[in-house]
CSV table of C-alpha atoms and ligand atoms in Angstrom, one decimal:
chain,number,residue,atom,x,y,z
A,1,UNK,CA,44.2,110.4,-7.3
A,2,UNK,CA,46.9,108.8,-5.7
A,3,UNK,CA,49.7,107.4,-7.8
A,4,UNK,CA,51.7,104.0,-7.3
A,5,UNK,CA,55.1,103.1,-8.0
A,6,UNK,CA,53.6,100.8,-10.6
A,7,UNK,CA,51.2,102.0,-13.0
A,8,UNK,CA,47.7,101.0,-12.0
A,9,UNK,CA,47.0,99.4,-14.9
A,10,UNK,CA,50.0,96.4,-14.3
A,11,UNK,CA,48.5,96.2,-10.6
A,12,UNK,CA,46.6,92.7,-11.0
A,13,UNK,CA,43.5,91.9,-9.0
A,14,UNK,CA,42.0,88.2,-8.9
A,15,UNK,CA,38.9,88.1,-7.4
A,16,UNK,CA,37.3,84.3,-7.2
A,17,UNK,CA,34.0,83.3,-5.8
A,18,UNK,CA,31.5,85.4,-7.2
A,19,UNK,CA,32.7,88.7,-5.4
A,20,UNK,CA,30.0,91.0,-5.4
A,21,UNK,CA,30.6,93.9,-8.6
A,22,UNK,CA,30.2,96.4,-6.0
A,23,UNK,CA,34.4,95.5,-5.7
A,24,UNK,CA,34.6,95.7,-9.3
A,25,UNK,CA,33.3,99.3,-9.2
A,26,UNK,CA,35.2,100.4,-6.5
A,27,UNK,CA,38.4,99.5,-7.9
A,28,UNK,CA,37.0,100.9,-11.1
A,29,UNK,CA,36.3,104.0,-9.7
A,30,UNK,CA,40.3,104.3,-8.1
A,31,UNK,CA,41.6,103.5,-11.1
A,32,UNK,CA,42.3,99.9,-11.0
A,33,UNK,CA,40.8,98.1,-14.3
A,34,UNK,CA,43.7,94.4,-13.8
A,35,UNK,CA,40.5,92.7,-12.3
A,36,UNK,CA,40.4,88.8,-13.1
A,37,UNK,CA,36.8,87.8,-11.7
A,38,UNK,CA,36.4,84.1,-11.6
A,39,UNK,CA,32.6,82.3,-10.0
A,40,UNK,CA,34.9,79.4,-8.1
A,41,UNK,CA,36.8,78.6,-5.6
A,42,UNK,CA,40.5,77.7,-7.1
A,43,UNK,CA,42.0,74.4,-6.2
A,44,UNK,CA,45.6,75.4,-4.5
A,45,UNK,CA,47.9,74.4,-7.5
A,46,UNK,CA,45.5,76.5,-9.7
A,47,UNK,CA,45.4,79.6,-7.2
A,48,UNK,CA,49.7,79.5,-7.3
A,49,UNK,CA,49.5,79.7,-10.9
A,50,UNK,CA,47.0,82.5,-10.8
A,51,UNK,CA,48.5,84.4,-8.6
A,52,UNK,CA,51.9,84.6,-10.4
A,53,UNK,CA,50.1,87.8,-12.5
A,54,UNK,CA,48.5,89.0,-9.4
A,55,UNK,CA,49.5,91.5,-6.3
A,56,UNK,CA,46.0,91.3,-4.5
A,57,UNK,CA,43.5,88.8,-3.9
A,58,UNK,CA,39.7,88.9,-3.0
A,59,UNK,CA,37.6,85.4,-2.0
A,60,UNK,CA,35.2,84.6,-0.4
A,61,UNK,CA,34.7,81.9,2.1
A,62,UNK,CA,35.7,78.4,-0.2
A,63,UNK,CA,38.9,79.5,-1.2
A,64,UNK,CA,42.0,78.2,1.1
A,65,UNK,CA,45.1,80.4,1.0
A,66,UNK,CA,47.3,78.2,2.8
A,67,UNK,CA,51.2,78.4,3.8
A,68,UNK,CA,51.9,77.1,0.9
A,69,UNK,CA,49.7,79.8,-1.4
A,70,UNK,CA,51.3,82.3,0.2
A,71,UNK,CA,55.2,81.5,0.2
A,72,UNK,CA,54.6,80.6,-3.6
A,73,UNK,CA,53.2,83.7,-4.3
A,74,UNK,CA,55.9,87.0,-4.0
A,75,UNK,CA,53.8,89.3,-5.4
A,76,UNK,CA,51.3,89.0,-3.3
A,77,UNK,CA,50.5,92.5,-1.5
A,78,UNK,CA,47.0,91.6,0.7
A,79,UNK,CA,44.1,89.3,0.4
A,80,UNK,CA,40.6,90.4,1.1
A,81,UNK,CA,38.0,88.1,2.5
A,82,UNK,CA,35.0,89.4,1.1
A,83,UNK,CA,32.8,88.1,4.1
A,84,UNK,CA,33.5,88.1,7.9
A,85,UNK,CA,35.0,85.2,8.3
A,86,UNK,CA,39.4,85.0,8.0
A,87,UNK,CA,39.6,81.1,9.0
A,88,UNK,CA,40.2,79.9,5.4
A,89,UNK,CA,43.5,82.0,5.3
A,90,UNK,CA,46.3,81.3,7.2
A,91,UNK,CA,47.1,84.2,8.8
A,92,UNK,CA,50.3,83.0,10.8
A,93,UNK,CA,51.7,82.5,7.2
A,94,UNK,CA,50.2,85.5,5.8
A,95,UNK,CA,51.9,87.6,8.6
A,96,UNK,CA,55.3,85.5,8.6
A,97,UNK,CA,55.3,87.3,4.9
A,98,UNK,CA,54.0,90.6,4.9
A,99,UNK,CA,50.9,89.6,3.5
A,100,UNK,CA,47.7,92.1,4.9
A,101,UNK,CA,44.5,90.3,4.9
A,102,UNK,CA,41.2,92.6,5.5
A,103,UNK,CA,37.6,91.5,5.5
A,104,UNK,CA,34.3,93.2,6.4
A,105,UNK,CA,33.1,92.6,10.3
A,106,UNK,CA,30.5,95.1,9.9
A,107,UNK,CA,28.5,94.8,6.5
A,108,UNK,CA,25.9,92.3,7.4
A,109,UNK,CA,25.4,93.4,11.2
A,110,UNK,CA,22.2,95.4,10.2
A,111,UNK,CA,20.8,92.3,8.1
A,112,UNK,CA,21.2,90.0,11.3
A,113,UNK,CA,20.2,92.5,13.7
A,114,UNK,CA,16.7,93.2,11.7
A,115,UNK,CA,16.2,89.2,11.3
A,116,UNK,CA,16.3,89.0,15.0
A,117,UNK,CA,14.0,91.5,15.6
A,118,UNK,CA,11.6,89.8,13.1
A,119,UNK,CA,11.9,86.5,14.3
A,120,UNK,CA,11.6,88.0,18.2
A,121,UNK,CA,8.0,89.1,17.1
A,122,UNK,CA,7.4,86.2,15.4
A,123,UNK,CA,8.1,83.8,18.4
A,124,UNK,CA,6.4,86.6,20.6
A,125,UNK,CA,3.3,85.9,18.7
A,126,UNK,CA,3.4,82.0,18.1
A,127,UNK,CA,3.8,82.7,14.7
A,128,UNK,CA,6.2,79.4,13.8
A,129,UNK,CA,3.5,76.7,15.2
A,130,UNK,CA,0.7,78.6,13.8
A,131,UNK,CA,2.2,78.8,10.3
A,132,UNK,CA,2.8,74.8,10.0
A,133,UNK,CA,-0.4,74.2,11.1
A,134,UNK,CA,-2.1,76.1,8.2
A,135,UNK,CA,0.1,74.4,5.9
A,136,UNK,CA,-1.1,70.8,7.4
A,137,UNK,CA,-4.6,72.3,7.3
A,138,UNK,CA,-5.6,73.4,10.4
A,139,UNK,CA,-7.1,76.4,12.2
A,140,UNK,CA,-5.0,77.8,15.2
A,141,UNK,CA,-6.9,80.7,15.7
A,142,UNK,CA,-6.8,82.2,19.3
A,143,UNK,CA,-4.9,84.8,21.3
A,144,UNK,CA,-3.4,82.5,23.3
A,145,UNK,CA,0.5,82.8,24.5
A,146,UNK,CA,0.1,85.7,21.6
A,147,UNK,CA,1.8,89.0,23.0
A,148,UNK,CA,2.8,92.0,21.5
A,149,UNK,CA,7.0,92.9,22.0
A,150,UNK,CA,6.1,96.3,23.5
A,151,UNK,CA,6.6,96.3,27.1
A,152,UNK,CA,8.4,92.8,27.4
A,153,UNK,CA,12.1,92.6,28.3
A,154,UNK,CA,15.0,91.2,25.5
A,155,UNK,CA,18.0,90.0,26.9
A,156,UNK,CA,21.0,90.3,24.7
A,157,UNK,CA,24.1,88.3,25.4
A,158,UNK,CA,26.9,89.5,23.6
A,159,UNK,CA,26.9,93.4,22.9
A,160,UNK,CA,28.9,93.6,20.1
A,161,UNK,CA,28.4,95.4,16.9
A,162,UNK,CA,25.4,92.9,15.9
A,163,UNK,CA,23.9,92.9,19.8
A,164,UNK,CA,23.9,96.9,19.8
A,165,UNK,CA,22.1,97.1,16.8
A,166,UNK,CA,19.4,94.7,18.2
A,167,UNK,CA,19.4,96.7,21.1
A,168,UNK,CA,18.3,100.1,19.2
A,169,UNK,CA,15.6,98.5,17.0
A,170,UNK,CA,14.4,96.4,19.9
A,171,UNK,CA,13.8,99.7,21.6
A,172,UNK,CA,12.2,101.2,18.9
A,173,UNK,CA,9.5,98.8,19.0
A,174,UNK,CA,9.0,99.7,22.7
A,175,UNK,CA,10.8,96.4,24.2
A,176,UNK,CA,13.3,96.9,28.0
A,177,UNK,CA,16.7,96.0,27.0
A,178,UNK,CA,19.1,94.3,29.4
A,179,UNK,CA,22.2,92.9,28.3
A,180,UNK,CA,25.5,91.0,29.5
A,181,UNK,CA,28.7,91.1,27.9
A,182,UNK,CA,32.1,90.0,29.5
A,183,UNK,CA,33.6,93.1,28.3
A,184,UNK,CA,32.4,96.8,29.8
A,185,UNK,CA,30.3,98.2,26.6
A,186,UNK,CA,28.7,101.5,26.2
A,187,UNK,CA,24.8,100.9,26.6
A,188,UNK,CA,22.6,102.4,24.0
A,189,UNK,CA,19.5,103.8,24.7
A,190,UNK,CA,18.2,103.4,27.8
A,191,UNK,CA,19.3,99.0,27.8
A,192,UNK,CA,21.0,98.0,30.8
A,193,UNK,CA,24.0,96.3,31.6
A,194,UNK,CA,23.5,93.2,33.9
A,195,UNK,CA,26.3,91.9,35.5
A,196,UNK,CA,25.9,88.3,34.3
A,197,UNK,CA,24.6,86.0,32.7
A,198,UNK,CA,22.0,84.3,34.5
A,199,UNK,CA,20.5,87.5,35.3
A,200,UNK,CA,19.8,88.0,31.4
A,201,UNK,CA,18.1,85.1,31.4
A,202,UNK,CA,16.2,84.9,34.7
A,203,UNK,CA,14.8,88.6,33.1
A,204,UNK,CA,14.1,88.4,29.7
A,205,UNK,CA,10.9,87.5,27.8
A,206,UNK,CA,13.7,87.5,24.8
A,207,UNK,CA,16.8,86.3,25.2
A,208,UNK,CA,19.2,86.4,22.0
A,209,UNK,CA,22.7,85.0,21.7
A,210,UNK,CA,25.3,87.2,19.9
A,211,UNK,CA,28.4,86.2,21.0
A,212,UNK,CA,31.9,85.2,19.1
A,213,UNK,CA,32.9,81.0,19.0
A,214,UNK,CA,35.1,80.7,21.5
A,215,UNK,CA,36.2,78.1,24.0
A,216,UNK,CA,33.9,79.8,27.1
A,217,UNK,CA,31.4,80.8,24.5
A,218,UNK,CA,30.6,76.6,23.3
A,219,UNK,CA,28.1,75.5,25.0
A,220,UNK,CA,27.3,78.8,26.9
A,221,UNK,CA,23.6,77.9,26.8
A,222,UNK,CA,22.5,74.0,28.4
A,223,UNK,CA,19.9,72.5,29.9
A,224,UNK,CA,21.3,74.4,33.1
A,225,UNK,CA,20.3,78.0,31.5
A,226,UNK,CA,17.7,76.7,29.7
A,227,UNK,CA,16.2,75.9,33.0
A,228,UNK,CA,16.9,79.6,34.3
A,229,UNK,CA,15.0,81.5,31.3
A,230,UNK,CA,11.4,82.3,32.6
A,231,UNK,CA,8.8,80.1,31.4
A,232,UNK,CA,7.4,80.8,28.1
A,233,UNK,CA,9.9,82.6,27.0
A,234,UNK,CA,11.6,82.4,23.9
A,235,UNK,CA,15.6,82.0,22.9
A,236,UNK,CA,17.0,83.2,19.3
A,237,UNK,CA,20.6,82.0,18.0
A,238,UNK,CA,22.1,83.6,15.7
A,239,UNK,CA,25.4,83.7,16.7
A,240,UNK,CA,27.6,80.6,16.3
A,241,UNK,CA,26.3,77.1,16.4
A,242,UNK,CA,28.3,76.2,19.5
A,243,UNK,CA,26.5,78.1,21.5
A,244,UNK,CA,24.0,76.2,22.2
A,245,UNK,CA,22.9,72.6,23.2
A,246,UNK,CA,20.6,71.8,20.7
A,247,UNK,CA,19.3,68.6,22.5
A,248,UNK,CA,18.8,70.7,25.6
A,249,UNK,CA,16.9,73.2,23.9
A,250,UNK,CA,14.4,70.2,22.0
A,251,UNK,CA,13.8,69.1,25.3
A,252,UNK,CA,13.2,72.7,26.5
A,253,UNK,CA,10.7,73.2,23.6
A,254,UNK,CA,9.1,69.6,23.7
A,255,UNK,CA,8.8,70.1,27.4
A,256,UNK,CA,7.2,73.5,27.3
A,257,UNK,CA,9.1,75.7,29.1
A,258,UNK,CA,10.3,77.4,26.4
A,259,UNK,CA,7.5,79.1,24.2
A,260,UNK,CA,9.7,78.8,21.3
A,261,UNK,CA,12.8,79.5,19.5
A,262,UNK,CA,14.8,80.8,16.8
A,263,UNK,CA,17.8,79.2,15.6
A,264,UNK,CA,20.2,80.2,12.0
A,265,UNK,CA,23.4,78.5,13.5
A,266,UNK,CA,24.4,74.8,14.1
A,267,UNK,CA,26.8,72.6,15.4
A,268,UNK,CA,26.9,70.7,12.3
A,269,UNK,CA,25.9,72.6,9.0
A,270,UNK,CA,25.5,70.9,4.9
A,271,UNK,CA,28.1,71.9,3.2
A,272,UNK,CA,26.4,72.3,0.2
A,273,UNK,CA,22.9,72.8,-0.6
A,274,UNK,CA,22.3,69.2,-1.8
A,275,UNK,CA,23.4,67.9,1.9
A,276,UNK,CA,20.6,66.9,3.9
A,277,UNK,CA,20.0,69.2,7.0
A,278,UNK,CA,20.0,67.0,10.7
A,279,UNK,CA,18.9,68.6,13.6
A,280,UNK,CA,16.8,67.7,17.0
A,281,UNK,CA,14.9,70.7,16.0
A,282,UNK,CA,13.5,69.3,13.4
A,283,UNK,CA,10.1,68.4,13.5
A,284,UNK,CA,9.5,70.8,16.3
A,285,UNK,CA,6.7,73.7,15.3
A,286,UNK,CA,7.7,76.1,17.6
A,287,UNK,CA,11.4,76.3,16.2
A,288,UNK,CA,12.1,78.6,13.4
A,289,UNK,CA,14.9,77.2,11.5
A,290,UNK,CA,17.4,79.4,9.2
A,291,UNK,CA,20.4,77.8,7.0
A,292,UNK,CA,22.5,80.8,8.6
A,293,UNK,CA,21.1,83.5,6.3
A,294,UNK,CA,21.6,85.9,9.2
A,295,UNK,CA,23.7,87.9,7.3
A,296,UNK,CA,22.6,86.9,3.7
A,297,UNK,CA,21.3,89.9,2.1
A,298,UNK,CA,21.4,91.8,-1.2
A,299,UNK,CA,22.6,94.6,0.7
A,300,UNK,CA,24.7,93.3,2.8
A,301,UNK,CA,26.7,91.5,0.0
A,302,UNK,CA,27.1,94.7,-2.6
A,303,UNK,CA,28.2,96.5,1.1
A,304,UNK,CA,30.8,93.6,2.0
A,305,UNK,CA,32.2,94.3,-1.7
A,306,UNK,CA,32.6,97.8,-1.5
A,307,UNK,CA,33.9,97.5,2.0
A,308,UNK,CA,36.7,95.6,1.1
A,309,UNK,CA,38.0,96.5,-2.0
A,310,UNK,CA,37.7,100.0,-0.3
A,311,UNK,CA,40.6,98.3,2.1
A,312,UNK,CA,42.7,96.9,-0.8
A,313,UNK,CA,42.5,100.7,-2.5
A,314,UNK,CA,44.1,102.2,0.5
A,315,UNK,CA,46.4,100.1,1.5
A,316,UNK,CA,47.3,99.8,-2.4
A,317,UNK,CA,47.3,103.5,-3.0
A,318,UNK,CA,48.6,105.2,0.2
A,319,UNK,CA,49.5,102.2,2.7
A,320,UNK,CA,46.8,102.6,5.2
A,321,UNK,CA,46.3,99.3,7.0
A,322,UNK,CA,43.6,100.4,9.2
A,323,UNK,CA,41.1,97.7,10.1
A,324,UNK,CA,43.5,94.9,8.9
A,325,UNK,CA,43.0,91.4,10.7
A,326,UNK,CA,47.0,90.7,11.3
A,327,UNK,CA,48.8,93.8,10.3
A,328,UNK,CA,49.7,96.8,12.6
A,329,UNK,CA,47.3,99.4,11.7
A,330,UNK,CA,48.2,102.5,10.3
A,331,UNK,CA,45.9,105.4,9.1
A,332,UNK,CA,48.0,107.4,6.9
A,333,UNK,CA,47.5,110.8,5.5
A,334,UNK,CA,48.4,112.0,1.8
A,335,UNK,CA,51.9,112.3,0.8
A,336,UNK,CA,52.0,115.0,-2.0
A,337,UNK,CA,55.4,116.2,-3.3
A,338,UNK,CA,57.0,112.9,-1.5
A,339,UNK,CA,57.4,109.4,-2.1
A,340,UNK,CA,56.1,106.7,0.0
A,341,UNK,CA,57.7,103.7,1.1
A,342,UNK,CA,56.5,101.1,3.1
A,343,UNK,CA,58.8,98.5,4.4
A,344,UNK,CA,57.4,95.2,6.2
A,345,UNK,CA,59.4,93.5,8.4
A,346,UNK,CA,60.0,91.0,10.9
A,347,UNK,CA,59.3,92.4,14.6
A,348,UNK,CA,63.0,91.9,15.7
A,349,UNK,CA,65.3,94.3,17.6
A,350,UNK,CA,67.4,96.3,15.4
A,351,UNK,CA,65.1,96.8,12.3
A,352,UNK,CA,64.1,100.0,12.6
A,353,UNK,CA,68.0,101.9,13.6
A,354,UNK,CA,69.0,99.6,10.2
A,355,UNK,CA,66.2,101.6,7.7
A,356,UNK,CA,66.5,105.0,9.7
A,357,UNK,CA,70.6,104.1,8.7
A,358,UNK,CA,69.7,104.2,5.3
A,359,UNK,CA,68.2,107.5,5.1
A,360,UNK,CA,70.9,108.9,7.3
A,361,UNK,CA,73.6,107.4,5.1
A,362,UNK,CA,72.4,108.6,1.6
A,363,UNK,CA,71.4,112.2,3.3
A,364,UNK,CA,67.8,111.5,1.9
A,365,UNK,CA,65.3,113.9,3.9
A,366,UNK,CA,62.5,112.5,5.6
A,367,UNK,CA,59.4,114.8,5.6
A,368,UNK,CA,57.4,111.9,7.2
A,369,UNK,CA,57.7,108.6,9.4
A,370,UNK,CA,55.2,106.6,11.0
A,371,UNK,CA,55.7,103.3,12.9
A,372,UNK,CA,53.3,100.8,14.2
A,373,UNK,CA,54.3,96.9,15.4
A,374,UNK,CA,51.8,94.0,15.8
A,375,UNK,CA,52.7,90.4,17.1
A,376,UNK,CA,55.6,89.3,14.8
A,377,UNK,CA,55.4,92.1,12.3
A,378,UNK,CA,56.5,95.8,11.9
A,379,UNK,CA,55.5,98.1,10.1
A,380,UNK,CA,57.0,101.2,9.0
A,381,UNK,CA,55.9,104.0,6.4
A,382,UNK,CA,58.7,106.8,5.4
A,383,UNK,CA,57.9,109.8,3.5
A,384,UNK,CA,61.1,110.6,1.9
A,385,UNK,CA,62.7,113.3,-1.4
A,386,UNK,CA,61.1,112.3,-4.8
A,387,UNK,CA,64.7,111.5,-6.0
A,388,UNK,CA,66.1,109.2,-3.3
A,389,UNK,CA,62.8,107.0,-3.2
A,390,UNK,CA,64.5,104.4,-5.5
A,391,UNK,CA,67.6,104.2,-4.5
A,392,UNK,CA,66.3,104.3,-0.9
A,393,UNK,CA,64.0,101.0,-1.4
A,394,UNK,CA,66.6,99.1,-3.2
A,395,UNK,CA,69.0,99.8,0.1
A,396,UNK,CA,65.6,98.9,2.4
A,397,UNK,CA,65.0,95.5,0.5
A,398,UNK,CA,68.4,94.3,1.7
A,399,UNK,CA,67.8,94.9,5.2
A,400,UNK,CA,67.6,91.6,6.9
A,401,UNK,CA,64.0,90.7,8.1
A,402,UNK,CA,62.3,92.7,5.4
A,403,UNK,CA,59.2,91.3,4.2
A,404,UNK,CA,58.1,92.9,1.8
A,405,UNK,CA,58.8,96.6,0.8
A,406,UNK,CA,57.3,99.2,-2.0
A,407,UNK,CA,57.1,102.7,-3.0
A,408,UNK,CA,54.3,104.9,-3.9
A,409,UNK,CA,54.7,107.9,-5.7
B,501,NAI,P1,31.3,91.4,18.0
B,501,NAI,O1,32.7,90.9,18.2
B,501,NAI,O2,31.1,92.8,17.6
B,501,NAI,O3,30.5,91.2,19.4
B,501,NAI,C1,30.6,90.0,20.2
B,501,NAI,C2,30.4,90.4,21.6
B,501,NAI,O4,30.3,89.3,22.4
B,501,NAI,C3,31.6,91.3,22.1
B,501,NAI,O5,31.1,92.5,22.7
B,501,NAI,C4,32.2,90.4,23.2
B,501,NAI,O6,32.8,91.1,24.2
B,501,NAI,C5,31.0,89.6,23.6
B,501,NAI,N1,31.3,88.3,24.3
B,501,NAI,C6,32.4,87.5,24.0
B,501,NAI,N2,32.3,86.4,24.9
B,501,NAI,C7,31.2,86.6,25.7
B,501,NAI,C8,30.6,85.8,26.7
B,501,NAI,N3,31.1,84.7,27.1
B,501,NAI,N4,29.5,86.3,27.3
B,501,NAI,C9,29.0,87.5,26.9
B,501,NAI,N5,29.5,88.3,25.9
B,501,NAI,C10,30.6,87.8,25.3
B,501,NAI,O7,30.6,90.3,17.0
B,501,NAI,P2,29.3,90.6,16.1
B,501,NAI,O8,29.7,91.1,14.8
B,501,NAI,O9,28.3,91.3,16.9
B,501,NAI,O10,28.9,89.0,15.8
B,501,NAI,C11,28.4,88.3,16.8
B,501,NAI,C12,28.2,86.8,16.4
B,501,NAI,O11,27.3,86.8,15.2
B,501,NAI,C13,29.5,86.2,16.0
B,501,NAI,O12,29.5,84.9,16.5
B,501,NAI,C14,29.4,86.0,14.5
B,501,NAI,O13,30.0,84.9,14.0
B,501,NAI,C15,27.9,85.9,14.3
B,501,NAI,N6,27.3,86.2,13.0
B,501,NAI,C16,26.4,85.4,12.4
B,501,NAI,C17,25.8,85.7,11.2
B,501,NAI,C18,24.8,84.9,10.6
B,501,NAI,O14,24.6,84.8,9.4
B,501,NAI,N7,23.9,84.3,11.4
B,501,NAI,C19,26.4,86.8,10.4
B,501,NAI,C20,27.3,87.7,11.1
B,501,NAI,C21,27.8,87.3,12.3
């Protein structure tokens, strides 16, 4: 096991929110037992104070870490946001400091991607519509605008990591695959790439949305592509509620032309499960409506946890940075016989002649060095003689524009 310049054991973790104890057991298993595990979200004045004791920090998607948590907080090595999301921490501030934030894009893919499928089916089969009308008491028995998905063509906008995935179980069931995405993506199976995407939906018996929010992304779907999607077919959301034009689609539904569809994401969500849910879907019995559980499984949870406190480990025991949201990313190998340091700086001419000075200067051999920049930060990792390392990172701390700076032994 890989050993730190601190002992493990005064390495703090504070973990708030409920992480999942998958994290717990993970940092467990590498040796790290510092692990404060608090069900809230922490006010800010609270979270300073906290994190006077602690070098990394896990939350979920409550917690704030603002500009202010993070220039009050000098010890603090990397956060992890157990979830997808990175919007509640400031990650200008985090990089102005040196601070590596992580989270876990892919651990609930597979839970969306198999809700999709489900609910494709579903809609394919009238399921939504004939499901209220039992409970209100009546009898909707017929085969009518009831298919099977075998055969019939799902249009996936967006083939990302959650639209792939959709794309191979889709195609297990025996469904065409067609698919636009603005970037060129590998196709899977035998799905194929159309070259926009009014051609998705001018195709597709399915069309579902699994794009990112972003400005060309909000209000990607209107009354205008509504209007292009064949009739009777159905249209699933998943993604982010600004996709979509959620009055459009009513009128879509109301109106017919649209068989049905799926939605998980809104414009406009409660913020906490006592908040009444508003919606122009409402009401409608050919909607099936989610409070974005997409991703909200068991498994994807205990996976998020391990995921990320498998980040924190790395970086923590041997500086790897890979997969980090803001810092340049740096997949190390071991370093046995040598000591590690990592120095964090400011991405500003000069820096790196200054630290390569300071081996030169003290005649410390390097056995190892490894540099990566990103945006306003640099990054760089020396493997150096077991009986410079101290000396060498009190000289590195002084360096103007170091951020933050450690050894690993
Ligand atoms: P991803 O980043 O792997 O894939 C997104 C894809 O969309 C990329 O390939 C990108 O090139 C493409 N894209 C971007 N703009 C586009 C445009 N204008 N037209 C066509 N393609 C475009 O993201 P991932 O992990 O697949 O997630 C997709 C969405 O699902 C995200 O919005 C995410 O927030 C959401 N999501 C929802 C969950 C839920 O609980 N409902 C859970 C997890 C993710």
């Amino acid at each position: 096991m890989a050993r730190t310049s601190l002992d493990k054991n005064r390495i703090g973790f504070l973990l708030l929110e409920n992480v999942h104890e998958s994290a717990v057991a993970e940092l467990a298993a590498a040796g790290y037992d510092q692990v404060t595990c608090l069900p809230e979200a922490l006010p800010e004045d609270e979270l300073i104070a906290r994190l006077a004791d602690a070098r990394f920090l896990g939350i979920r998607s409550r917690t704030r870490v603002t500009r202010r948590v993070i220039e009050a907080s000098p010890r603090l090595v990397a956060v992890g946001c157990f979830c997808i999301g990175t919007d509640q921490v400031d990650l200008a501030a985090a990089s102005d400091h040196g601070v590596a934030v992580f989270n876990a894009p892919f651990s609930n893919t597979r839970s969306v991607a198999e809700l999709v499928v489900a609910e494709a089916i579903l809609l394919l089969r009238g399921v939504p519509a004939r499901n209220v009308g039992c409970h209100r008491g009546a009898w909707l028995k017929s085969a009518r605008d009831a298919h099977e998905s075998r055969g019939k063509t799902l249009g996936i906008v967006g083939y990302g990591a959650i639209g792939s995935q959709v794309s191979v179980l889709a195609e297990a069931l025996g469904m065409h695959v067609v698919y636009h995405d603005i970037e060129p993506k590998l196709p899977l199976g035998n799905a194929l790439a159309l070259s926009n995407l009014d051609a998705v939906l001018a195709t597709s018996d399915v069309v579902t949305l699994h794009v990112p929010d972003t400005p060309e992304t909000r209000g990607l779907i209107g009354a205008a592509e509504l209007a292009r999607m064949r009739p009777g077919a159905v249209l699933l959301n998943a993604s982010r509620g600004t996709v979509v034009d959620l009055d459009a689609l009513a009128d879509a539904l109301r109106g017919g032309h649209l068989a049905g569809a799926a939605v998980d994401v809104f414009p406009a969500e409660p913020r906490s499960p006592g908040d009444e849910f508003t919606s122009p879907l409402r009401g409608l019995d050919n909607a099936l409506l989610t409070p974005h559980i997409g991703g909200s499984t068991v498994e994807a949870q205990a996976n998020i946890g391990g995921e990320v406190a498998r980040k924190l480990v790395m970086y923590s025991d041997n500086g790897t940075t890979t997969a980090s949201v803001n810092f340049p990313e740096v997949a190390l190998p071991g370093h046995p016989g040598a000591h590690r340091l990592l120095h964090v700086h400011r991405n500003v001419p000069g820096i790196l002649s200054r630290i390569n000075g300071v081996f030169s200067a003290g005649g410390i051999n390097v056995s190892a060095q490894y540099l990566q920049t990103r945006d306003r930060l640099g990054y760089v990792v020396v493997d150096c003689d077991a009986a410079s390392s101290e000396a060498a990172l009190q000289e590195l701390r002084d360096i103007e524009g170091t951020l933050r700076c450690r050894v690993l032994f």
